[in-house]
One Martini backbone bead per residue (centre of mass of N, CA, C, O) as a GRO file, in nm:
protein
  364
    1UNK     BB    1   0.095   0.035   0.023
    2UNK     BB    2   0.083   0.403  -0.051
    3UNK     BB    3   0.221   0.632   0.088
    4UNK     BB    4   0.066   0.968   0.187
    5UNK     BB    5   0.134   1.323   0.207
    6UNK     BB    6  -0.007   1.550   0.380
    7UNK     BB    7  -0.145   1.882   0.477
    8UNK     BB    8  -0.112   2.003   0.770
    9UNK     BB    9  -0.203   2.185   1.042
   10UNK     BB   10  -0.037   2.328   1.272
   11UNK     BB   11   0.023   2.262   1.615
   12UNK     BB   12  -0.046   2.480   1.912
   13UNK     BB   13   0.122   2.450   2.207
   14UNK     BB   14   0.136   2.573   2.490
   15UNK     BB   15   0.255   2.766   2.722
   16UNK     BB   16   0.452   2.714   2.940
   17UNK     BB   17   0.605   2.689   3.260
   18UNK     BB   18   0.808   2.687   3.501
   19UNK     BB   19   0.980   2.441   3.696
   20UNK     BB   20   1.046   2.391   4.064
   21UNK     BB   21   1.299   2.235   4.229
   22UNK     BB   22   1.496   2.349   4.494
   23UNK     BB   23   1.588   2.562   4.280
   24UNK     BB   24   1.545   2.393   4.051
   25UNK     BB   25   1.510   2.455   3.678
   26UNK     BB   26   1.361   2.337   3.429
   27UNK     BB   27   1.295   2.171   3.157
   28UNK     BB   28   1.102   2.310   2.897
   29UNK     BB   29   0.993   2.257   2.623
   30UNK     BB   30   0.917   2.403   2.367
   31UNK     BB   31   0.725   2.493   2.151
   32UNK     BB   32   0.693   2.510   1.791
   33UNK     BB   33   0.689   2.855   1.786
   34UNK     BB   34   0.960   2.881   1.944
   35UNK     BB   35   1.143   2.712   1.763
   36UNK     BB   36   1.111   2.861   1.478
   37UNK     BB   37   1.223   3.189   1.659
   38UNK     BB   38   1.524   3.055   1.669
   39UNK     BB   39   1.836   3.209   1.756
   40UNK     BB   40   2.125   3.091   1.628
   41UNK     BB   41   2.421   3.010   1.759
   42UNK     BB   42   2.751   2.852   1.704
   43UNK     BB   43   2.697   2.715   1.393
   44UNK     BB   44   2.731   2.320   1.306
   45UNK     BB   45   2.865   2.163   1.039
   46UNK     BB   46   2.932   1.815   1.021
   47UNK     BB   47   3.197   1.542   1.004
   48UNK     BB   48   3.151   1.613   0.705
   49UNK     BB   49   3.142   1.731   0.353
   50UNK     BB   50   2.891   1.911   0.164
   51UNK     BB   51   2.773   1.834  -0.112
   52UNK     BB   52   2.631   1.937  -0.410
   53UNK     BB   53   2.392   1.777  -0.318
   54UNK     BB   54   2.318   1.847  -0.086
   55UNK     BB   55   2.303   2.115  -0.094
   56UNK     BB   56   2.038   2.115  -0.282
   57UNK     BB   57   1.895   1.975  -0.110
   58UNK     BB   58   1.872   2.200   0.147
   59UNK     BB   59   1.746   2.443  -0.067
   60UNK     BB   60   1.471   2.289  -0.077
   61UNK     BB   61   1.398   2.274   0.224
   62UNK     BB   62   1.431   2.540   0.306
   63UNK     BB   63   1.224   2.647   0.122
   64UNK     BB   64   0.964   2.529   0.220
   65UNK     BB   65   1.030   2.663   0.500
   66UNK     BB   66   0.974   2.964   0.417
   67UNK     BB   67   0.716   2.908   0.315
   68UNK     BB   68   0.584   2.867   0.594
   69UNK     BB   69   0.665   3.129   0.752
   70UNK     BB   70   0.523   3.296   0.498
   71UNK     BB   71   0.234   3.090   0.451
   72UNK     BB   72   0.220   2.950   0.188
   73UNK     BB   73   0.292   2.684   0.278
   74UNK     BB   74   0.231   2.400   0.440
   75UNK     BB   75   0.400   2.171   0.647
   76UNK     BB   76   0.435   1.834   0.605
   77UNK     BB   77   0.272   1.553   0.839
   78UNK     BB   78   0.325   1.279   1.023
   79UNK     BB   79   0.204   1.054   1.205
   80UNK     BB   80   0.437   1.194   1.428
   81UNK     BB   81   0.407   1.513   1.387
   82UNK     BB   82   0.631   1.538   1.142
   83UNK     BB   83   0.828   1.703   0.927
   84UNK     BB   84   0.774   1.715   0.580
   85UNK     BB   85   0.933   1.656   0.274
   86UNK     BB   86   0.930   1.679  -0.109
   87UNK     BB   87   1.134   1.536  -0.335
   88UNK     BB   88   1.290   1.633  -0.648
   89UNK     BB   89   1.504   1.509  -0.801
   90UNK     BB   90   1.536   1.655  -1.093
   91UNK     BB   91   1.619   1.911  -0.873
   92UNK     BB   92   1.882   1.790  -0.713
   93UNK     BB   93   2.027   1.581  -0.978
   94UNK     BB   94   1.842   1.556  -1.201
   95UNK     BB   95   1.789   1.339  -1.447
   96UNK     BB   96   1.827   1.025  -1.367
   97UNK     BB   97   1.937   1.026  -1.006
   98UNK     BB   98   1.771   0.927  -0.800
   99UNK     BB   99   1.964   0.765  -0.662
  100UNK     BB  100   2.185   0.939  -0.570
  101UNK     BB  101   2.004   1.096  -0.401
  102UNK     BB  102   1.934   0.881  -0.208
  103UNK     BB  103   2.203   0.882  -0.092
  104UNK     BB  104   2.245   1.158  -0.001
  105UNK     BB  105   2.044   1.132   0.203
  106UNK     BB  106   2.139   0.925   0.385
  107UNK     BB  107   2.394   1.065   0.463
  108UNK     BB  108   2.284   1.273   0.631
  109UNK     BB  109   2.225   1.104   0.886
  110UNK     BB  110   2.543   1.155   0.979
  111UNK     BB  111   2.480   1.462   1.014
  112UNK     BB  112   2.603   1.720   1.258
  113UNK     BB  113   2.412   1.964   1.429
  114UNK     BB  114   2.500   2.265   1.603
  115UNK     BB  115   2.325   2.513   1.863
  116UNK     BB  116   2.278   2.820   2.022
  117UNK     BB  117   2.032   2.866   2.266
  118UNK     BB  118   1.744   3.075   2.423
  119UNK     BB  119   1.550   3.028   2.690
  120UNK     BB  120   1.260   3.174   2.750
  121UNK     BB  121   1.161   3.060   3.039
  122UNK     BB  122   1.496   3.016   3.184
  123UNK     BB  123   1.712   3.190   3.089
  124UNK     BB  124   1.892   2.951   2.927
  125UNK     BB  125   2.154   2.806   2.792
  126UNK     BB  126   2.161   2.618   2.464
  127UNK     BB  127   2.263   2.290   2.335
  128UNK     BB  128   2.234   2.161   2.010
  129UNK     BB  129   2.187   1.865   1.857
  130UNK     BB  130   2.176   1.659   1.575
  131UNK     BB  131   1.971   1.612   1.271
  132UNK     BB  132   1.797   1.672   0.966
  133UNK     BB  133   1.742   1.378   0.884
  134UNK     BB  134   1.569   1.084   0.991
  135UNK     BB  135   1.415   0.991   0.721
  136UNK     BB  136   1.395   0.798   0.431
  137UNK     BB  137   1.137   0.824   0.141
  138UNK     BB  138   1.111   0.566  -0.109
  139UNK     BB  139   0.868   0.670  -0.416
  140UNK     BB  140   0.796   0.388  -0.586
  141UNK     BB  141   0.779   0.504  -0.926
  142UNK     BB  142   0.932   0.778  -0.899
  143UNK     BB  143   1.117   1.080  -0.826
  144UNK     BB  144   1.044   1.068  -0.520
  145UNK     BB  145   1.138   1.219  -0.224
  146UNK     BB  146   1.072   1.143   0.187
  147UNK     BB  147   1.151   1.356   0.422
  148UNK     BB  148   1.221   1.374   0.768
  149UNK     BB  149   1.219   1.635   0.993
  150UNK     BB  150   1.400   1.764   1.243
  151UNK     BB  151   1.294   2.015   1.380
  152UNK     BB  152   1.519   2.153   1.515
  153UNK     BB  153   1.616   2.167   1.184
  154UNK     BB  154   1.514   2.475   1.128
  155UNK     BB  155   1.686   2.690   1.244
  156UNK     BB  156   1.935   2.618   1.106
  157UNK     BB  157   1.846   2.613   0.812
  158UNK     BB  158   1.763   2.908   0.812
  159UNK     BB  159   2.075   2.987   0.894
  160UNK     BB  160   2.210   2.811   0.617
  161UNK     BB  161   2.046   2.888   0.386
  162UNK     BB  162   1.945   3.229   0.437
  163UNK     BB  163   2.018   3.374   0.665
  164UNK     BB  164   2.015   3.623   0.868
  165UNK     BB  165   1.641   3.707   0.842
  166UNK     BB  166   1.574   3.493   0.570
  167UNK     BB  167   1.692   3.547   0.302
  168UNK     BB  168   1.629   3.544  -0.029
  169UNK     BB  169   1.667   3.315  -0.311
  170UNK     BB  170   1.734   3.151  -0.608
  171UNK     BB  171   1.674   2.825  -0.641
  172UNK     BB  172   1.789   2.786  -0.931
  173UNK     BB  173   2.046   2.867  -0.890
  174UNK     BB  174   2.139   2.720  -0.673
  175UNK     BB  175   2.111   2.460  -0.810
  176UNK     BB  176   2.250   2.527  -1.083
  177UNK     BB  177   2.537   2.615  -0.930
  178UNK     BB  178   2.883   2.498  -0.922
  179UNK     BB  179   2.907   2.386  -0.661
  180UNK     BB  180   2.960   2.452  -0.294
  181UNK     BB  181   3.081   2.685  -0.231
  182UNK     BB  182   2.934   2.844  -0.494
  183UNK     BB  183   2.656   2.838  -0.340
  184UNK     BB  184   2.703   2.957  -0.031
  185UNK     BB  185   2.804   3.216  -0.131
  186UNK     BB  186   2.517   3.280  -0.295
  187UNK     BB  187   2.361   3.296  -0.022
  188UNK     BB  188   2.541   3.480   0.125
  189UNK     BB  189   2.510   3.730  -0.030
  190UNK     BB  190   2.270   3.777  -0.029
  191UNK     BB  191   2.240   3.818   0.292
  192UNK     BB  192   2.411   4.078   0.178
  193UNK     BB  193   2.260   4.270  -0.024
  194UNK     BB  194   2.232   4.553   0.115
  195UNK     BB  195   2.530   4.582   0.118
  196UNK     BB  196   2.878   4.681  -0.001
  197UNK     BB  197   3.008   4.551   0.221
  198UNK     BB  198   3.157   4.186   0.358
  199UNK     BB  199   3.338   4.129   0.649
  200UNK     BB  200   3.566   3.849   0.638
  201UNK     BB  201   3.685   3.639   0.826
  202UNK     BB  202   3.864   3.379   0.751
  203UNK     BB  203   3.819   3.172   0.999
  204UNK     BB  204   3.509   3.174   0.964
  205UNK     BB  205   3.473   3.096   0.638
  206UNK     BB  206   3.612   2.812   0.657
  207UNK     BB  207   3.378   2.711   0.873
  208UNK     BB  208   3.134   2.754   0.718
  209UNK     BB  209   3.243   2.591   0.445
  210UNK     BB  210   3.476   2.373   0.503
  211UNK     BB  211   3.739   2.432   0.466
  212UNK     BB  212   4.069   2.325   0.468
  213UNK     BB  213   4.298   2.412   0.694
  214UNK     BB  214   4.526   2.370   0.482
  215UNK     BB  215   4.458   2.579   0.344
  216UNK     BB  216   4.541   2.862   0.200
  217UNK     BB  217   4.506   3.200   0.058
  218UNK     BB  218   4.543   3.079  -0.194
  219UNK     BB  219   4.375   2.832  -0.214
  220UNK     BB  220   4.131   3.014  -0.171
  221UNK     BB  221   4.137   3.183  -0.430
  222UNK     BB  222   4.177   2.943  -0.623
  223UNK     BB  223   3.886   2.751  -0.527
  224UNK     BB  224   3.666   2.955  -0.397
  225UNK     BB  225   3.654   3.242  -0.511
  226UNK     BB  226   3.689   3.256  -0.826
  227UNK     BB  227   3.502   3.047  -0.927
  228UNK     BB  228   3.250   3.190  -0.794
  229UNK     BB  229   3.257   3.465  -0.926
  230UNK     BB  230   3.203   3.338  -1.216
  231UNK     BB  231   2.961   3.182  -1.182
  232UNK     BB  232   2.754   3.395  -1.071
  233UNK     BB  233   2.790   3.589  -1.308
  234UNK     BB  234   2.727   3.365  -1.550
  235UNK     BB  235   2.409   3.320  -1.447
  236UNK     BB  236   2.264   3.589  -1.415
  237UNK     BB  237   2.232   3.706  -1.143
  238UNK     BB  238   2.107   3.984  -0.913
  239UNK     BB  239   2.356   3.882  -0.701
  240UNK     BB  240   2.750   3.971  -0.672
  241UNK     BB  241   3.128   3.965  -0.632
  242UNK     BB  242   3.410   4.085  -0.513
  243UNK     BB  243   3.737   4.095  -0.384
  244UNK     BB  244   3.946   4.105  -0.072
  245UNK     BB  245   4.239   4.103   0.092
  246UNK     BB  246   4.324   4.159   0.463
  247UNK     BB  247   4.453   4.334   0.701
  248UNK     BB  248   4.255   4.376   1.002
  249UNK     BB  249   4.529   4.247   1.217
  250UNK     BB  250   4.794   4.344   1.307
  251UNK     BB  251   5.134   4.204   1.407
  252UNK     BB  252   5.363   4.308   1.613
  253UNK     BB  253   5.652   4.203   1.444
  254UNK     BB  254   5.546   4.139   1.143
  255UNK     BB  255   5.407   4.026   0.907
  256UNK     BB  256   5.135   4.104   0.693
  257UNK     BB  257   4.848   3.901   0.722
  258UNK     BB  258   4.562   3.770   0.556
  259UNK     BB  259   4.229   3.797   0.781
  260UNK     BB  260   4.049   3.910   0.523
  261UNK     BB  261   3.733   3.907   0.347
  262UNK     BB  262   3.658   4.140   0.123
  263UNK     BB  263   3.270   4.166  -0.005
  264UNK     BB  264   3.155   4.311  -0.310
  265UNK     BB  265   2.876   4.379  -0.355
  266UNK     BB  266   2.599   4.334  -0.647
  267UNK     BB  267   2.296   4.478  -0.740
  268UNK     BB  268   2.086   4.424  -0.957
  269UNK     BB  269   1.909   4.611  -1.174
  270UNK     BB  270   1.694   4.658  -1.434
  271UNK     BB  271   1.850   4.863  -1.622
  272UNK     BB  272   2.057   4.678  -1.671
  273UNK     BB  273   1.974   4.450  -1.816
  274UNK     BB  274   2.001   4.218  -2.101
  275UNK     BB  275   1.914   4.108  -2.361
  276UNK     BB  276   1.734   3.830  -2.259
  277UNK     BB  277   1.664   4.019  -1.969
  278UNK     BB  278   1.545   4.250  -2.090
  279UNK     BB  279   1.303   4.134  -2.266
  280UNK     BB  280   1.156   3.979  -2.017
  281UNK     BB  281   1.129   4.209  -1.838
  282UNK     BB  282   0.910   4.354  -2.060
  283UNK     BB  283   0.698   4.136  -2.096
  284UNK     BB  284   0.607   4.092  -1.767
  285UNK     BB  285   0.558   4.415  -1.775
  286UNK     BB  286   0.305   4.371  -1.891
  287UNK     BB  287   0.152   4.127  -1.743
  288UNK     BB  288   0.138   4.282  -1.494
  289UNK     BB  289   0.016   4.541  -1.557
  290UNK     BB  290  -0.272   4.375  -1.602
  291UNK     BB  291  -0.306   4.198  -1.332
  292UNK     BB  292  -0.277   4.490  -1.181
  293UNK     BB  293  -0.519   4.662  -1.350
  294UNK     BB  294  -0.373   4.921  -1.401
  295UNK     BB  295  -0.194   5.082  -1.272
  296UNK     BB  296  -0.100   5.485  -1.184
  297UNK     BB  297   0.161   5.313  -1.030
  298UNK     BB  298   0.473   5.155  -0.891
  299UNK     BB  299   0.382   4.853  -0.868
  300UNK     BB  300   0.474   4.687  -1.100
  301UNK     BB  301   0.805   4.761  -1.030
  302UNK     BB  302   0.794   4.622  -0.758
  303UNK     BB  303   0.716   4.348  -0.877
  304UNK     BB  304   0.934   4.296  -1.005
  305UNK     BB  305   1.189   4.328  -0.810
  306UNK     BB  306   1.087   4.104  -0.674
  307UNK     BB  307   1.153   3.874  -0.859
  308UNK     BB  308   1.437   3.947  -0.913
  309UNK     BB  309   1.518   3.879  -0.607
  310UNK     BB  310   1.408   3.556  -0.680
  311UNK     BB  311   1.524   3.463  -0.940
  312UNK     BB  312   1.223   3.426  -1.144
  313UNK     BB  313   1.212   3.596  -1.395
  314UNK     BB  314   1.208   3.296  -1.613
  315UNK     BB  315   0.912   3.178  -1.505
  316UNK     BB  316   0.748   3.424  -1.531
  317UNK     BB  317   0.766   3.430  -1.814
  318UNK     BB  318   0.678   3.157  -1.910
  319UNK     BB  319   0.399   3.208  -1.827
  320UNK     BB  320   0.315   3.448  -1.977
  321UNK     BB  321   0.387   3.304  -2.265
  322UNK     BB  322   0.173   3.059  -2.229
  323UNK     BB  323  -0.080   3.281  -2.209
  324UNK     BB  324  -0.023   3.434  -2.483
  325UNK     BB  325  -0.073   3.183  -2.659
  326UNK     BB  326  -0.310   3.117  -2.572
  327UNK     BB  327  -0.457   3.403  -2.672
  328UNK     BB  328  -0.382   3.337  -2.976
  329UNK     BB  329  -0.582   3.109  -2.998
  330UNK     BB  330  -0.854   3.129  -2.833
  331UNK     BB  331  -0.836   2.988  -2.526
  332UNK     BB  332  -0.798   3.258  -2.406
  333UNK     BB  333  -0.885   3.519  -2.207
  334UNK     BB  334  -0.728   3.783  -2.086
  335UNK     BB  335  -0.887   3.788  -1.798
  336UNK     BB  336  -0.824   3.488  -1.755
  337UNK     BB  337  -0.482   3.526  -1.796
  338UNK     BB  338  -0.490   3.736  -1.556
  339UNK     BB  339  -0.606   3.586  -1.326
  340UNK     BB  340  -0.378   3.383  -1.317
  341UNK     BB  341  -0.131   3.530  -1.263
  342UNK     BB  342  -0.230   3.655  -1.018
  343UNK     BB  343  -0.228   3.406  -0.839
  344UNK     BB  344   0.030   3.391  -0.836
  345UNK     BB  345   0.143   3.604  -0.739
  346UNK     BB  346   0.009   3.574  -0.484
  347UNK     BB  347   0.159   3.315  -0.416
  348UNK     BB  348   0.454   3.302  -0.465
  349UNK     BB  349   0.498   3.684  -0.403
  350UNK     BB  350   0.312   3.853  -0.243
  351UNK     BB  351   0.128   4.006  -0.506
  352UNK     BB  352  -0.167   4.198  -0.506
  353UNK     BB  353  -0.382   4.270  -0.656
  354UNK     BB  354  -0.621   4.476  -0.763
  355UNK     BB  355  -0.898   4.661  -0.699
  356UNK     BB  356  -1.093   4.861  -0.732
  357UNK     BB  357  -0.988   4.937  -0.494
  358UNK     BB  358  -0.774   5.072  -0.305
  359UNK     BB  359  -0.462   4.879  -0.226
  360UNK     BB  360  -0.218   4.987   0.014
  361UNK     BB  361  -0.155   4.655   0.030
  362UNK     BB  362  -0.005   4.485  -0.184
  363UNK     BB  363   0.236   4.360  -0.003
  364UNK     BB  364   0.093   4.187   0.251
   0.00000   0.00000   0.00000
């Protein structure tokens, strides 16, 4: 019998006190929303270094946990009330790699991740271990399979695929960019794409990505640094950047050596783009301005913004591009073809068309 995994709305039990006995004051598990909303530092993910297919699984899972977070989409739970997500292999993995996949999902479950966060009701510091994934089910037939996650992986999660903040990034790129050190770095750099400047201590930089202490400098240079910046270039992400290594603590009566690495972030504007992205981004702003009504300010304007920020600017063109064939052949009215646009906005970018009435809350 095949086992099918629906989606639950969370459960929120209610908010315990602290008990105490003899002056010991007691450990009380969080809440389910309490465990969402911890912020964690001290965060390490060990044991082996992360596969470029691992490294995918996580930006898949990641995503789906972002989608609950704000509240696009309810993570489904399984018989004993954990959360699953559902992967599709050939999106972590490319076509016809499922075995693959499947091998690389069970070897996380030998990764342990820790992270150091307070405890709300007691006010103490928890050092908290795991793993991120406890079970893998693969659903004989298909393409996916479906990963039990570990609830405490979850602050880590937030923390390690999106930065501090919650960041999003373009989940497409994140998949198909070469490398894990280069994957990491583009999810880096989104979460700080707000700077122009994000100084990196080398060793820092060294434990978030895990690269081998043996590693000079130079070696960090040409391995890990250079391959990534031309990569993320390359791929036409709408936020990129260059580096410089700089001594930012000599040490007197040494000669000075680079202990830190300025990351020059640099996020693409509408106007920058070319050639084939600046002709999809006026074709979707023909069509995204007539979904959102024809309005006569710059809310248009800021839905482009929004998809660009998301990397999904090819995404909603195609569906834009297959809106307008339909229209062109008659099988759909324009109306139609406009309010079905309107509803993916809505559902995937919290973008709001308006209503006859003025809706100042457009992105609410």
């Amino acid at each position: 019998m095949a086992v099918s995994f629906i989606s639950l709305t969370l459960s929120r039990t209610q908010k315990k006190k602290p008990m105490a006995t003899n002056d010991i004051t007691l450990y009380i598990p969080p809440t389910e929303e309490e465990v969402m909303l911890i912020q964690p530092n001290n965060v390490t993910f060990g044991q082996y270094s992360v596969t470029e297919w691992q490294e995918n699984l996580l930006t898949l899972i990641s995503d789906q946990i972002q989608q609950h977070m704000t509240r696009e989409k309810q993570l489904p739970k399984d018989l004993f009330n954990q959360p699953v997500v559902e992967i599709k292999c050939d999106e972590a993995g490319g076509k016809n790699n499922k075995s693959k996949v499947l091998k690389e999902a069970i070897a996380m479950m030998r990764k342990n991740f820790s992270f150091r966060w307070v405890h709300p009701n007691i006010h103490q510091t928890v050092e908290t271990f795991g793993v991120v994934i406890t079970t893998v089910h693969n659903i004989k037939g298909t393409n996916r399979v479906a990963l039990t996650l570990n609830p405490w992986a979850i602050p880590f999660l937030l923390y390690y695929g999106t930065g501090v903040g919650g960041t999003r990034y373009g989940k497409n790129i994140a998949l198909t960019l070469r490398g894990n050190y280069t994957k990491r770095l583009y999810k880096i750099i989104c979460s700080q794409r707000d700077r122009r400047e994000y100084y990196y201590s080398i060793d820092q930089f060294c434990k978030d990505l895990e690269i081998p202490a043996s590693y000079s400098n130079a070696q960090i240079d040409q391995k890990v640094l250079r391959p990534a910046q031309t990569r993320i270039k390359e791929s036409e992400a709408d936020v990129w950047f260059d580096y410089k290594f700089i001594c930012k603590t000599p040490k007197k009566g040494q000669k000075p050596k680079a202990d830190t690495i300025i990351l020059f972030i640099h996020a693409r504007n509408p106007q920058e783009l070319r050639g084939d992205q600046q002709q999809q981004y006026s074709f979707v702003y023909r069509w995204v301005y007539g979904a959102l009504s024809y309005p006569s300010d710059n809310t248009p304007v800021r839905a482009l913004d929004k998809i660009l920020e998301s990397g999904r600017l090819k995404d909603v063109y195609d569906r834009c591009a297959y809106y307008d064939d339909k229209v062109c052949s008659g099988e759909m009215s324009t109306a139609h073809a406009q309010n079905s646009l309107a509803k993916m906005l809505r559902e995937d970018f919290g973008i709001k068309a308006r209503g006859k009435k003025k809706d100042p809350d457009l992105f609410g």
